[in-house]
Short mmCIF file of C-alpha atoms in Angstrom, two decimals:
data_model
loop_
_atom_site.label_atom_id
_atom_site.label_comp_id
_atom_site.label_asym_id
_atom_site.label_seq_id
_atom_site.Cartn_x
_atom_site.Cartn_y
_atom_site.Cartn_z
CA MET A 1 0.00 0.00 0.00
CA SER A 2 1.58 3.22 -1.11
CA ALA A 3 2.42 5.71 1.64
CA THR A 4 5.01 8.25 2.60
CA PRO A 5 7.19 7.71 5.68
CA GLU A 6 4.92 10.20 7.46
CA THR A 7 1.67 8.42 6.57
CA ALA A 8 2.89 4.80 6.68
CA LEU A 9 1.75 4.20 10.29
CA ASP A 10 -1.78 5.37 9.53
CA VAL A 11 -1.93 3.28 6.36
CA ALA A 12 -0.67 0.26 8.32
CA ASP A 13 -3.32 0.73 11.00
CA GLU A 14 -5.95 0.78 8.25
CA ALA A 15 -4.45 -2.40 6.77
CA VAL A 16 -4.60 -4.14 10.17
CA ASP A 17 -8.23 -3.07 10.61
CA ARG A 18 -9.05 -4.38 7.13
CA LEU A 19 -7.35 -7.73 7.86
CA LEU A 20 -9.30 -8.08 11.11
CA ASP A 21 -12.56 -7.13 9.36
CA GLN A 22 -11.84 -9.85 6.78
CA GLY A 23 -11.57 -12.44 9.54
CA ALA A 24 -7.85 -12.61 10.28
CA ALA A 25 -7.13 -13.64 13.85
CA PRO A 26 -5.39 -10.87 15.80
CA GLU A 27 -2.70 -13.30 16.95
CA SER A 28 -1.80 -14.03 13.32
CA ILE A 29 -0.72 -10.43 12.61
CA LEU A 30 2.73 -8.93 13.21
CA VAL A 31 3.31 -5.23 12.53
CA LEU A 32 6.97 -4.39 11.93
CA THR A 33 8.33 -0.84 11.63
CA THR A 34 11.55 0.15 9.89
CA GLY A 35 11.77 3.55 11.55
CA GLU A 36 10.11 5.01 14.62
CA PRO A 37 8.28 2.37 16.70
CA HIS A 38 4.51 2.14 16.43
CA PRO A 39 2.79 4.19 19.18
CA TRP A 40 1.18 1.01 20.54
CA GLN A 41 4.61 -0.61 20.87
CA GLN A 42 5.90 2.47 22.69
CA HIS A 43 2.93 2.34 25.05
CA GLU A 44 3.34 -1.36 25.80
CA GLU A 45 7.11 -1.07 26.30
CA SER A 46 6.49 1.57 28.97
CA PHE A 47 5.38 -1.32 31.22
CA GLY A 48 8.75 -3.04 30.84
CA ALA A 49 10.55 -5.11 28.24
CA GLU A 50 9.74 -8.47 29.82
CA GLN A 51 6.01 -7.84 29.88
CA TYR A 52 6.11 -6.41 26.35
CA TRP A 53 7.88 -9.45 24.84
CA ARG A 54 5.69 -11.87 26.80
CA GLN A 55 2.77 -10.58 24.73
CA PHE A 56 4.41 -11.97 21.60
CA THR A 57 5.01 -15.34 23.25
CA ASP A 58 1.44 -15.44 24.57
CA GLY A 59 0.25 -14.76 21.01
CA ARG A 60 -3.19 -13.41 21.79
CA ASP A 61 -3.20 -10.15 19.88
CA VAL A 62 -1.64 -8.14 17.06
CA PHE A 63 2.01 -7.60 17.98
CA TYR A 64 4.09 -4.52 17.14
CA ALA A 65 7.89 -4.63 16.94
CA PRO A 66 10.89 -3.19 15.09
CA ALA A 67 11.76 -4.81 11.76
CA LEU A 68 15.37 -5.11 12.93
CA ASN A 69 15.24 -7.35 15.97
CA ASP A 70 17.14 -10.39 17.15
CA ARG A 71 14.14 -12.48 18.14
CA GLY A 72 13.28 -14.21 14.86
CA LEU A 73 9.68 -13.01 14.99
CA ARG A 74 7.27 -14.74 12.64
CA ARG A 75 3.53 -14.71 12.14
CA GLU A 76 1.14 -15.71 9.38
CA THR A 77 0.67 -12.11 8.24
CA VAL A 78 3.19 -9.28 8.48
CA VAL A 79 2.27 -5.65 8.00
CA LEU A 80 5.54 -3.90 7.18
CA VAL A 81 5.59 -0.19 7.96
CA VAL A 82 8.31 1.56 5.93
CA ASN A 83 8.40 4.76 7.96
CA GLY A 84 12.01 5.75 7.50
CA PHE A 85 14.90 3.70 8.81
CA ALA A 86 16.14 3.57 12.39
CA ASP A 87 19.50 2.38 11.02
CA PRO A 88 19.80 3.61 7.41
CA GLY A 89 22.92 1.51 6.87
CA ARG A 90 20.85 -1.62 7.46
CA SER A 91 17.73 -0.68 5.50
CA THR A 92 18.02 -3.70 3.21
CA ASP A 93 18.43 -5.99 6.22
CA ALA A 94 15.34 -4.50 7.89
CA LEU A 95 13.21 -5.03 4.80
CA ALA A 96 14.47 -8.56 4.12
CA SER A 97 13.96 -9.58 7.74
CA ALA A 98 10.42 -8.20 7.82
CA ILE A 99 9.45 -9.75 4.49
CA GLY A 100 10.82 -13.11 5.66
CA ALA A 101 8.77 -12.93 8.88
CA GLY A 102 5.46 -13.40 7.07
CA GLY A 103 4.06 -16.87 6.68
CA SER A 104 1.56 -16.41 3.88
CA ALA A 105 1.20 -12.65 3.46
CA VAL A 106 3.22 -9.49 3.75
CA VAL A 107 1.46 -6.14 3.41
CA VAL A 108 3.96 -3.35 2.72
CA CYS A 109 2.94 0.17 3.72
CA GLY A 110 5.37 2.73 2.41
CA ASP A 111 7.22 3.93 -0.64
CA LEU A 112 6.92 0.87 -2.86
CA ASP A 113 9.55 2.12 -5.33
CA GLN A 114 12.03 2.46 -2.45
CA VAL A 115 11.21 -1.05 -1.21
CA ARG A 116 11.67 -2.49 -4.71
CA ALA A 117 14.99 -0.68 -5.16
CA LEU A 118 16.34 -1.90 -1.82
CA THR A 119 15.12 -5.50 -2.09
CA GLY A 120 15.22 -6.15 -5.82
CA LEU A 121 11.57 -7.26 -5.78
#
């Protein structure tokens, strides 16, 4: 879904709502950001890292995380938010990791030309 870095979070939230409306289970959706963390992730992390990551393990709801992480996150559907890059030198790594985290579907929200140029897709 085409978006600018400034609008990518809003477009991603709309994509998640659409997936849920179409019957996707919340626990099957992983939202990964390449830049600034999603506001929901920031809110949940304010309660502590252990509690935040336990939510992924418990797998009961949509989970929000950075695209570049060392946890090997994977869910059936990934919504990739290309909202800038937290580490511009690793932009290709962030995209490849996020795309590989999706089981059957990856929804990209961002500058699709930039994603294609960085990933070769």
